[in-house]
Short mmCIF file of C-alpha atoms and ligand atoms in Angstrom, two decimals:
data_model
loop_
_atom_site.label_atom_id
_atom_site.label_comp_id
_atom_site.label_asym_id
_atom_site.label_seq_id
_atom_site.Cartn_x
_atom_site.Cartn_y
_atom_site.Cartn_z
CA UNK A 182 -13.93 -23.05 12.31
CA UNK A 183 -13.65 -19.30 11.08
CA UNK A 184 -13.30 -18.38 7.88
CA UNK A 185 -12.27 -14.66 6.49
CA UNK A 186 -13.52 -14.01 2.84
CA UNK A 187 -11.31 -11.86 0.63
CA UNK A 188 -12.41 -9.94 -2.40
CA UNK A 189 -9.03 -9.90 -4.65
CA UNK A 190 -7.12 -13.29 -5.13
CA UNK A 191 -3.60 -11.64 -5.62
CA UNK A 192 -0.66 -11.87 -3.34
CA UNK A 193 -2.28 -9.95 -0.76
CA UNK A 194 -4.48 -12.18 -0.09
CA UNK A 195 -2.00 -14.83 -0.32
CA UNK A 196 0.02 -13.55 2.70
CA UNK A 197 -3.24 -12.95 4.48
CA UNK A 198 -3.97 -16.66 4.00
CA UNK A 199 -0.86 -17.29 5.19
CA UNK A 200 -0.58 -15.19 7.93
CA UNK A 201 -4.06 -16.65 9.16
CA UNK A 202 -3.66 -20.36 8.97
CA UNK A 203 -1.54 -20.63 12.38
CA UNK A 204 -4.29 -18.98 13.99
CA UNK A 205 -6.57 -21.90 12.82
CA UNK A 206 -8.29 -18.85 10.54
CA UNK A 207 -9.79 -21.06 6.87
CA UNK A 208 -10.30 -18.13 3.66
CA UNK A 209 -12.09 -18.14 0.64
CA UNK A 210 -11.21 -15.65 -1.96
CA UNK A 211 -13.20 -14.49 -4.67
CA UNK A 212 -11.33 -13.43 -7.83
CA UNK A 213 -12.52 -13.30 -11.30
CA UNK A 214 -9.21 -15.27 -12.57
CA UNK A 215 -8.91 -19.24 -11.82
CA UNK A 216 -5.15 -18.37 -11.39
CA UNK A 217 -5.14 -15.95 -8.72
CA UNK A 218 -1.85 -16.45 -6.70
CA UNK A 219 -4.08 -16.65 -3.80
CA UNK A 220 -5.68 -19.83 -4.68
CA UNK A 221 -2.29 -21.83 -4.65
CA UNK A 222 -2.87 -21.43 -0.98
CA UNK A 223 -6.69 -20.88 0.30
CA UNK A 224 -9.76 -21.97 -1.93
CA UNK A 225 -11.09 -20.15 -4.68
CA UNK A 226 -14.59 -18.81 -6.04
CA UNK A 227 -14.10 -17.81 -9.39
CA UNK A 228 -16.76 -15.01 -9.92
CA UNK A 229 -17.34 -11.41 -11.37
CA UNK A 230 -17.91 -9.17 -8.13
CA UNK A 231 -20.45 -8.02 -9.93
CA UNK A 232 -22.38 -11.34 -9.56
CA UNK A 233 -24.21 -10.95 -6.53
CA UNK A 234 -25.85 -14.63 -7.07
CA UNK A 235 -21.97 -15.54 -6.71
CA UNK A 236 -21.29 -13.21 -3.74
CA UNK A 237 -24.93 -14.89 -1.57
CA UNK A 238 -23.05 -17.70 -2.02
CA UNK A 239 -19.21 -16.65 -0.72
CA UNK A 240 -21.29 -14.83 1.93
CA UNK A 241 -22.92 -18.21 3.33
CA UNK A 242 -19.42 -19.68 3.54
CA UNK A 243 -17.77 -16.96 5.33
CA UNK A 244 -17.77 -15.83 8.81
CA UNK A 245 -16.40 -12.05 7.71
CA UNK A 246 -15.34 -10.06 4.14
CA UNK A 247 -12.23 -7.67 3.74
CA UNK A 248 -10.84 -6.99 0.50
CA UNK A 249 -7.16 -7.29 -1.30
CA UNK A 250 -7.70 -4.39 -3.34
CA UNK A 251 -9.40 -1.03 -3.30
CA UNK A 252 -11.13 -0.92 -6.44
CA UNK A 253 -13.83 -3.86 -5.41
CA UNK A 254 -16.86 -2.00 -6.34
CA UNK A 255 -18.67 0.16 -3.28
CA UNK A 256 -21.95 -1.41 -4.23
CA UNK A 257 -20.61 -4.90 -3.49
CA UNK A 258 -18.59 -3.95 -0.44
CA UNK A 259 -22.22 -2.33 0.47
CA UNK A 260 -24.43 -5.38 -0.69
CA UNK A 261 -22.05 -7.33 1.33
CA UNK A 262 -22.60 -5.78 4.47
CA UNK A 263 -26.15 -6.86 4.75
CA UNK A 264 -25.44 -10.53 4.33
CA UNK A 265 -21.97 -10.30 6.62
CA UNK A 266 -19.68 -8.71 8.96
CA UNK A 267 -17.45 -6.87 6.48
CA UNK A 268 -14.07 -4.78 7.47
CA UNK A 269 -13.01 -2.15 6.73
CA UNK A 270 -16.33 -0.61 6.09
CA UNK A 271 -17.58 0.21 2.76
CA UNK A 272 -17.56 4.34 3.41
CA UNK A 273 -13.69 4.07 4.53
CA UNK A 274 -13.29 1.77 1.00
CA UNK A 275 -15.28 4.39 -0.81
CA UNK A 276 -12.86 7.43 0.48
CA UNK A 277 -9.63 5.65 -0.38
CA UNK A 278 -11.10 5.03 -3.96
CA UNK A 279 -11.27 8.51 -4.65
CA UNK A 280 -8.36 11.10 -4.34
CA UNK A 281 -10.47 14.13 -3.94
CA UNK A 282 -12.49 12.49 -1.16
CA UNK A 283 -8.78 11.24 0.37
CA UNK A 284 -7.36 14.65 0.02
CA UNK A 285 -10.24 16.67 1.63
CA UNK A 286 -10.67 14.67 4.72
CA UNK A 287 -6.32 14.61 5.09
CA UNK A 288 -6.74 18.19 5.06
CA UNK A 289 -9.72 18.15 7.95
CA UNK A 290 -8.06 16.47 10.07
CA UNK A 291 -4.94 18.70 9.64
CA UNK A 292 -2.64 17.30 7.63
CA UNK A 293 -1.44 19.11 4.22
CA UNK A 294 -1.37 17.79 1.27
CA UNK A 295 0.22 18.60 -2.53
CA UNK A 296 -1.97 21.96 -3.68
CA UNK A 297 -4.64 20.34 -5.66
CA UNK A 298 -7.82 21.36 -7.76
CA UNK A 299 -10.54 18.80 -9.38
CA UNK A 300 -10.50 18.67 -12.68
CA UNK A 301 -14.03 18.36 -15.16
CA UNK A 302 -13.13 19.96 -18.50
CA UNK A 303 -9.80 20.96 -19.95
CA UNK A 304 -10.59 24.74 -19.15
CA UNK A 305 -10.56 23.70 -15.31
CA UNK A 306 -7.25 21.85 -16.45
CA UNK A 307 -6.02 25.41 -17.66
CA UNK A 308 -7.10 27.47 -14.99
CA UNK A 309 -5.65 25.30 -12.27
CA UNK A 310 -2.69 24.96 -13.97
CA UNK A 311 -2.36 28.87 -13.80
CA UNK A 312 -2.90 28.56 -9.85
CA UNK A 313 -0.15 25.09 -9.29
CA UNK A 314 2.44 26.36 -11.56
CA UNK A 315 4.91 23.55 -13.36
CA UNK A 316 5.72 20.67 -12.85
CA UNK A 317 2.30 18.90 -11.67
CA UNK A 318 0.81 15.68 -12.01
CA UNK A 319 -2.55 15.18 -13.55
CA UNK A 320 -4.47 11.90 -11.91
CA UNK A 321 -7.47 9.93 -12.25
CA UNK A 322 -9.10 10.56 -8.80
CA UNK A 323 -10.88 6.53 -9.48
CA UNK A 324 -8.78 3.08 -9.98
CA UNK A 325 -5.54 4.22 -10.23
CA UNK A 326 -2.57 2.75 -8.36
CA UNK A 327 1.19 1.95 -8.97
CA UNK A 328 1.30 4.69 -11.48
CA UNK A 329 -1.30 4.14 -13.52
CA UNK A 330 -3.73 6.80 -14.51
CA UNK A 331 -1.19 9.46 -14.01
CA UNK A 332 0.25 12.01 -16.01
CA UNK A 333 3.47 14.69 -15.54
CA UNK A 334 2.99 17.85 -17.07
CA UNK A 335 6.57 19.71 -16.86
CA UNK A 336 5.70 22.70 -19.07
CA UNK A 337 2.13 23.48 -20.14
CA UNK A 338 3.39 22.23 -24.25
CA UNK A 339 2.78 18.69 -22.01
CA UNK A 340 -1.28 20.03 -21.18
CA UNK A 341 -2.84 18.57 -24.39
CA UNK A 342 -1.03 15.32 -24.13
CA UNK A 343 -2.36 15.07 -20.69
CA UNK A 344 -6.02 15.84 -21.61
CA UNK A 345 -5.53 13.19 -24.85
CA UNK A 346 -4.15 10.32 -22.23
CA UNK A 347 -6.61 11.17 -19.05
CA UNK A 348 -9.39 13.29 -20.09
CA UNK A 349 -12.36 10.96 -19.77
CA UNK A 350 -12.39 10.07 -16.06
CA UNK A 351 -13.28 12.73 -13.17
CA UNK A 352 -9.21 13.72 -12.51
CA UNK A 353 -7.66 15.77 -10.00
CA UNK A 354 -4.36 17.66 -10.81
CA UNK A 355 -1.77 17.93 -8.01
CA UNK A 356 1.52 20.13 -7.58
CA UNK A 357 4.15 17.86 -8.38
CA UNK A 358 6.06 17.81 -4.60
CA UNK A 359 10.12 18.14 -4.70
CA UNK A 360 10.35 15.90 -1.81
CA UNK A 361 13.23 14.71 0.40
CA UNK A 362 11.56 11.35 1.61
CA UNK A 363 8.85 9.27 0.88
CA UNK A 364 7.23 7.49 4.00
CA UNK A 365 4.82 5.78 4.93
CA UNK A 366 2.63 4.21 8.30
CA UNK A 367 1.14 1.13 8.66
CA UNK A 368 -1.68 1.04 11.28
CA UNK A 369 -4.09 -0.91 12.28
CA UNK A 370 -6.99 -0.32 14.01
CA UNK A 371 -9.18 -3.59 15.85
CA UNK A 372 -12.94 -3.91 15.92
CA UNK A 373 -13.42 -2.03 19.67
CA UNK A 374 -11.08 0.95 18.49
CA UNK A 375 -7.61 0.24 19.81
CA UNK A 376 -4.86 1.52 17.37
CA UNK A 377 -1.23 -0.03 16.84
CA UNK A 378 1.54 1.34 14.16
CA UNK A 379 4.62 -0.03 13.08
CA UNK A 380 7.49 1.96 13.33
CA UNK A 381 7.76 4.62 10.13
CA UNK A 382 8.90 3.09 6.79
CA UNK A 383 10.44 4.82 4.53
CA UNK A 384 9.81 3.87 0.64
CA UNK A 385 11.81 4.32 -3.04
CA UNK A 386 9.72 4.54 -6.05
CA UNK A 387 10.40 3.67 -9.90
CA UNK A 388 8.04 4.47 -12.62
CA UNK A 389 5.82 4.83 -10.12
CA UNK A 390 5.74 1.28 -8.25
CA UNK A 391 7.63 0.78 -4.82
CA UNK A 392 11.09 -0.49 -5.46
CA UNK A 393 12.71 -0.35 -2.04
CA UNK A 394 11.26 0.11 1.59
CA UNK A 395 13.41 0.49 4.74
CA UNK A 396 11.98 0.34 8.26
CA UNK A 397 12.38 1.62 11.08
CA UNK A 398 12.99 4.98 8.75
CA UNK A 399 15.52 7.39 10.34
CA UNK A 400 13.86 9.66 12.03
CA UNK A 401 15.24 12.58 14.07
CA UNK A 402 12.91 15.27 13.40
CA UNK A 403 9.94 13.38 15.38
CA UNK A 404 8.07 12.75 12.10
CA UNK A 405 6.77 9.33 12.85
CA UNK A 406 5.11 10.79 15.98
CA UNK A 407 3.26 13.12 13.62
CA UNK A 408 2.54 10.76 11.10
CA UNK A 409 0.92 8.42 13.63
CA UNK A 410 -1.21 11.13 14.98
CA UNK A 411 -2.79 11.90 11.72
CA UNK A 412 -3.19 7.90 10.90
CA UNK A 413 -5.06 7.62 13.89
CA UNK A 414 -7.24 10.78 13.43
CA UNK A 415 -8.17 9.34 9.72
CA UNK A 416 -8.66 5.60 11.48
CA UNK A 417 -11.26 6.98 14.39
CA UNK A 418 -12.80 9.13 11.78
CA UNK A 419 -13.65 6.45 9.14
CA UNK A 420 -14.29 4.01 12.23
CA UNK A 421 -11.50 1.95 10.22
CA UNK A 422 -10.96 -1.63 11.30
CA UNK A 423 -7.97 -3.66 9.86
CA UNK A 424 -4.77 -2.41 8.69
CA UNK A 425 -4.26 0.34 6.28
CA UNK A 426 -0.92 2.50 4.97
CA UNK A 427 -1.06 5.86 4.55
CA UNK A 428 2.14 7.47 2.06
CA UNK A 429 3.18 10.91 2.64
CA UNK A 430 6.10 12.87 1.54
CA UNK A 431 8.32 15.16 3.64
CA UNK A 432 8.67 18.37 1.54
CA UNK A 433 10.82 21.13 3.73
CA UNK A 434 10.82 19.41 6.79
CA UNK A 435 7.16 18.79 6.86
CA UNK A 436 5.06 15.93 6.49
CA UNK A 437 2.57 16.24 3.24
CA UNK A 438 -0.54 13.60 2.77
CA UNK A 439 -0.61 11.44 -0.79
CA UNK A 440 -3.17 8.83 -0.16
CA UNK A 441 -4.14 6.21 2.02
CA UNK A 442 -4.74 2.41 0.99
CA UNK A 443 -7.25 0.63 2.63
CA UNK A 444 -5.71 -2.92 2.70
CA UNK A 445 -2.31 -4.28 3.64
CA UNK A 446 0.39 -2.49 2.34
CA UNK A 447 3.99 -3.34 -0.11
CA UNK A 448 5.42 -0.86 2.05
CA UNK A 449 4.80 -2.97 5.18
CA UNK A 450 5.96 -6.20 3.85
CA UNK A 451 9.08 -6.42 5.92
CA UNK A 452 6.61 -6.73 9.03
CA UNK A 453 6.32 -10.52 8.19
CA UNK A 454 10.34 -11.01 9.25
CA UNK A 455 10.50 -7.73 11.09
CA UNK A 456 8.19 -7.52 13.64
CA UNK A 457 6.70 -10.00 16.29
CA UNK A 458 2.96 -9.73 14.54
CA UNK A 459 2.84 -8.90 10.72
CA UNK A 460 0.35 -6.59 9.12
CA UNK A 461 -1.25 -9.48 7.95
CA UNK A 462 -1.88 -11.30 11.06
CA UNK A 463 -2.66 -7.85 12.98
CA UNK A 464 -5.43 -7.40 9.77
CA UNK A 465 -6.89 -11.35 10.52
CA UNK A 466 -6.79 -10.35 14.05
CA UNK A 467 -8.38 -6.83 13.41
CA UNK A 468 -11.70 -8.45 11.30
CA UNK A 469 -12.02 -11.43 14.03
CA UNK A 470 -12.51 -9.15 16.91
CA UNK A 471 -9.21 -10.53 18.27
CA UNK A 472 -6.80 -9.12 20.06
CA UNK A 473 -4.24 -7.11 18.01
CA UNK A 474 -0.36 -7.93 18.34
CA UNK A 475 2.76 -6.11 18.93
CA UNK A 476 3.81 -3.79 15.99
CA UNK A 477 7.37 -2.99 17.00
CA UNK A 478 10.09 -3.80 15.00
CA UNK A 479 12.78 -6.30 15.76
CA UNK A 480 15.69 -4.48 14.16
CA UNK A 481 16.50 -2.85 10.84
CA UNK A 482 15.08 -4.20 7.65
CA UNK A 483 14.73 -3.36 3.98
CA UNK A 484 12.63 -4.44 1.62
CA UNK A 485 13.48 -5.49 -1.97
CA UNK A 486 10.44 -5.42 -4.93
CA UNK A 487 10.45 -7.70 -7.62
CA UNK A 488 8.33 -6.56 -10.79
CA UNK A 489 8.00 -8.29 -13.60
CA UNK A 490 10.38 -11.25 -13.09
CA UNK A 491 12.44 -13.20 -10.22
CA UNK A 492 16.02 -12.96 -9.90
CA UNK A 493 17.69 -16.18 -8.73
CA UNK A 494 16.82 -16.74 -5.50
CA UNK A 495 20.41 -18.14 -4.47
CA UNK A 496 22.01 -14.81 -3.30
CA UNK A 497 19.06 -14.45 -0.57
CA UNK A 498 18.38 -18.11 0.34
CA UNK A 499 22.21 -18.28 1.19
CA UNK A 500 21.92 -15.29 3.38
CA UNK A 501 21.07 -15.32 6.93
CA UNK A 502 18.22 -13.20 7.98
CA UNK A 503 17.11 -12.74 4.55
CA UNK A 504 14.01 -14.25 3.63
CA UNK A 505 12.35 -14.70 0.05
CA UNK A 506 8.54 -14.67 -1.24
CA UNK A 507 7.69 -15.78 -4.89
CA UNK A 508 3.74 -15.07 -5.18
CA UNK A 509 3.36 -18.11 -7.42
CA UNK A 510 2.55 -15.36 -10.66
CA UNK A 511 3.50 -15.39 -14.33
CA UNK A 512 6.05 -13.12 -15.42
CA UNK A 513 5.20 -9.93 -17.12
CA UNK A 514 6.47 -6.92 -17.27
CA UNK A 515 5.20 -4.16 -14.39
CA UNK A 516 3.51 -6.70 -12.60
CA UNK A 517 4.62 -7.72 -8.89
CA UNK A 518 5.55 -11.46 -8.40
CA UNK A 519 7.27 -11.74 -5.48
CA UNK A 520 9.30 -9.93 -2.56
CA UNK A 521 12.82 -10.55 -0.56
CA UNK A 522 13.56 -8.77 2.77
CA UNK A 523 17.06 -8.48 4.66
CA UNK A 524 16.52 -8.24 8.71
CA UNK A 525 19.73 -7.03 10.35
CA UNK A 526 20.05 -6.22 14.14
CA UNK A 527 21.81 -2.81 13.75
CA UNK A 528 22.09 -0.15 10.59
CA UNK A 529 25.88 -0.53 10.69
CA UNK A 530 25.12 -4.49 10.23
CA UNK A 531 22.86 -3.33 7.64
CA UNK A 532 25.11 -0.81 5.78
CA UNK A 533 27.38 -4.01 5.14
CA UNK A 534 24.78 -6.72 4.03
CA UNK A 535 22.98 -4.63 2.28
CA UNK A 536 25.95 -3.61 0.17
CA UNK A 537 27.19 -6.94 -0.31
CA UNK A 538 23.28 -8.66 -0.97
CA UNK A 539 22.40 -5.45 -3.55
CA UNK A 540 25.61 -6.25 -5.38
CA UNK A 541 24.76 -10.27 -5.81
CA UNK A 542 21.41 -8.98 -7.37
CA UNK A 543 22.05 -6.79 -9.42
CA UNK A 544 20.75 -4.14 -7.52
CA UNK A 545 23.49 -1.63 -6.90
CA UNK A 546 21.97 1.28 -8.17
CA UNK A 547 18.36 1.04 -6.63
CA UNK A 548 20.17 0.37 -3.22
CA UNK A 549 22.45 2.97 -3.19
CA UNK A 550 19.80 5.60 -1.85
CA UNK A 551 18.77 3.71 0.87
CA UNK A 552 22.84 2.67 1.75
CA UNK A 553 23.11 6.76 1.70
CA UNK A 554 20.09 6.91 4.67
CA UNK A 555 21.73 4.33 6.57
CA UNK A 556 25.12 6.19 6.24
CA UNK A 557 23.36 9.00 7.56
CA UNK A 558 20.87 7.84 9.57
P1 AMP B 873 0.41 7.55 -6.19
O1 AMP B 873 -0.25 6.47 -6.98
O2 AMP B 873 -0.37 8.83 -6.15
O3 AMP B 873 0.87 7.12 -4.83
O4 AMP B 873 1.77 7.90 -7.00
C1 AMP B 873 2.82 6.96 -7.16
C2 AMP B 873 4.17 7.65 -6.94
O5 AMP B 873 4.32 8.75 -7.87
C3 AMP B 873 4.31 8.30 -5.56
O6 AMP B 873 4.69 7.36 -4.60
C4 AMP B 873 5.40 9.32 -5.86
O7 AMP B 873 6.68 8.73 -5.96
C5 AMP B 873 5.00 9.83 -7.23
N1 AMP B 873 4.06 10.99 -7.09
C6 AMP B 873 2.71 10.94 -7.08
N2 AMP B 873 2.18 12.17 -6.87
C7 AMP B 873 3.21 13.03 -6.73
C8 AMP B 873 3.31 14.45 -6.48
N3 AMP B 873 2.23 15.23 -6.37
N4 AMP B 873 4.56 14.97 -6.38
C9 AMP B 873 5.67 14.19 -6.51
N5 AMP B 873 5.62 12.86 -6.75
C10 AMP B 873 4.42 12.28 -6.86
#
């Protein structure tokens, strides 16, 4: 019997867990919380991943380590790999848990990003600022994600605000990006090098935390054949294994690097319903050595968020081709606790159920920009 270990016990896990038990894969997550989501379905070690006496012991269990979450400590990812096989490797974590480090090598392996500068002291804040211009985004380069640790400066009365919310941590300030789209690639890349992507998906933000995805994205200007160049460049370089999303914005046409996430991605959710092999399984298959699955997509499917609470679930369990995931998690507010996605076989198809299953939710207003894609699309 195999077993995958996961560092993080949240829903990412979960679908992991879930995703692996057909192929007779067992897990064992370590989380620091006795009620991780994930440990409704796959047994739990409740430790610090700090406590190393804790990780000998998940390491004598398990067959091979990945992680639910990019902020596990390096020096445990690294500690890890001399007691097991552990995927993606802790230099590829390390990158992705620091947006300078991201931002440099998207730029060496030729894809732009946002003009940035790294930030130490508020005089390098000033001087950069004088470089970017207004609007820009000041951002921890360490542990931020969904929004957190960032801060919009619109006119440079908003600078000392920014230094009084952010200015402990090592921080990077960006040029805050006008952009048409937001997409992103999932990819995955298995342990003798063979890459796969899903088709592009293209993804709708509030207060910083996906709301919306649709996939297959629209996509006359070639973009996702660009986009899955430069995922594969980053992949081969980091000698990535697993599956990983990296989020760029199309600014003028062009395609403009944010950051990568070394995990499973929100934004690739719908490949559970929407594709023949899910990011999940393709990530179990990935750290197993197995072989990886087909990433195309079986027709036209958007993603719904749910943060903070769950709507009823009657509009989408009485819909066909709509499925529903509840991660099992407490309400609060910001917090993700569960997922719905709508699989249609054509846009037009779509268009009309996505009208009619946006309106039963409640969810008019966060749907209408993706209706307007399809429209065009
Ligand atoms: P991040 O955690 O960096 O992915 O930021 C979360 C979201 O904030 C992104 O998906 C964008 O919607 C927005 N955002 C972040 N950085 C920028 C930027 N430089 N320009 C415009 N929007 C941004």
């Amino acid at each position: 019997m195999t077993t995958v270990g996961v560092l993080g016990g949240g829903q990412l896990a979960r679908m992991l867990a879930l995703a692996g038990a057909p192929l007779g894969v067992r897990f064992l997550v370590v989380d620091s919380l006795a009620d991780a989501c994930a440990s409704q379905v796959a047994p739990l070690l409740q430790a610090d991943w700090r406590d190393f006496a804790a990780l000998e012991a998940f390491a004598a269990r398990i067959d091979v380590a990945t992680f639910d979450f990019e902020n596990v400590p390096a020096e445990t990812a690294q500690w890890l790999t001399e007691h097991t096989a552990v995927y993606p490797n802790p230099r590829a974590l390390a990158l992705a848990q620091d947006r300078l480090a991201e931002k440099t090598l998207f730029r060496e392996i030729g894809l732009d990003t946002p003009a940035f500068a790294a930030i130490d002291s508020k005089a390098d804040l000033e001087h950069a600022l004088a470089e970017i211009g207004y609007p820009a985004v000041l951002k921890t380069c360490r542990l931020g994600y969904d929004g957190k640790g960032q801060f919009r400066l619109k006119t440079p009365a908003d600078l000392d605000a920014a230094w009084a919310a952010l200015g402990q941590a090592p921080l990077i300030v960006e040029a805050f990006v006008p952009f048409e789209r937001e997409l992103s690639v999932i990819a995955v890349r298995s342990r003798d090098g063979e890459f796969r992507s899903y088709p592009l998906t293209q993804n709708w933000h509030a207060d910083g935390i996906l709301s919306m995805s649709l996939a297959p994205a629209p996509d006359s200007a070639g973009l996702a054949e660009q986009a899955n160049a430069f995922a594969r460049r980053i992949a081969e370089k980091l000698d990535y294994v697993g599956t990983f999303a990296l989020e760029l914005f199309v600014h003028e046409g062009r395609l403009l690097g944010n950051e990568m996430a070394p995990r499973v991605h929100n934004s690739g959710h719908w490949t559970i319903e929407g594709s023949p092999c899910s990011q999940f399984e393709n990530h179990v298959r990935a750290v197993l050595g197995l072989p990886l699955g087909d990433t195309s997509s079986l027709g036209v499917n958007v993603m719904f968020n749910w943060i903070g609470d769950l709507p009823e679930s009657a509009p989408i369990l009485a819909e066909p081709r709509a499925h529903w995931h509840d991660y099992g998690k407490e309400p609060r507010a910001g917090r993700k606790v569960g997922h719905a996605t709508l699989c249609a076989f054509t846009a037009e198809e779509m268009r009309e159920r996505l009208a009619r299953v946006a309106w039963a939710l409640g969810r008019e207003i966060q749907a209408e920009p993706v209706l307007k894609v399809l429209r065009a699309g």
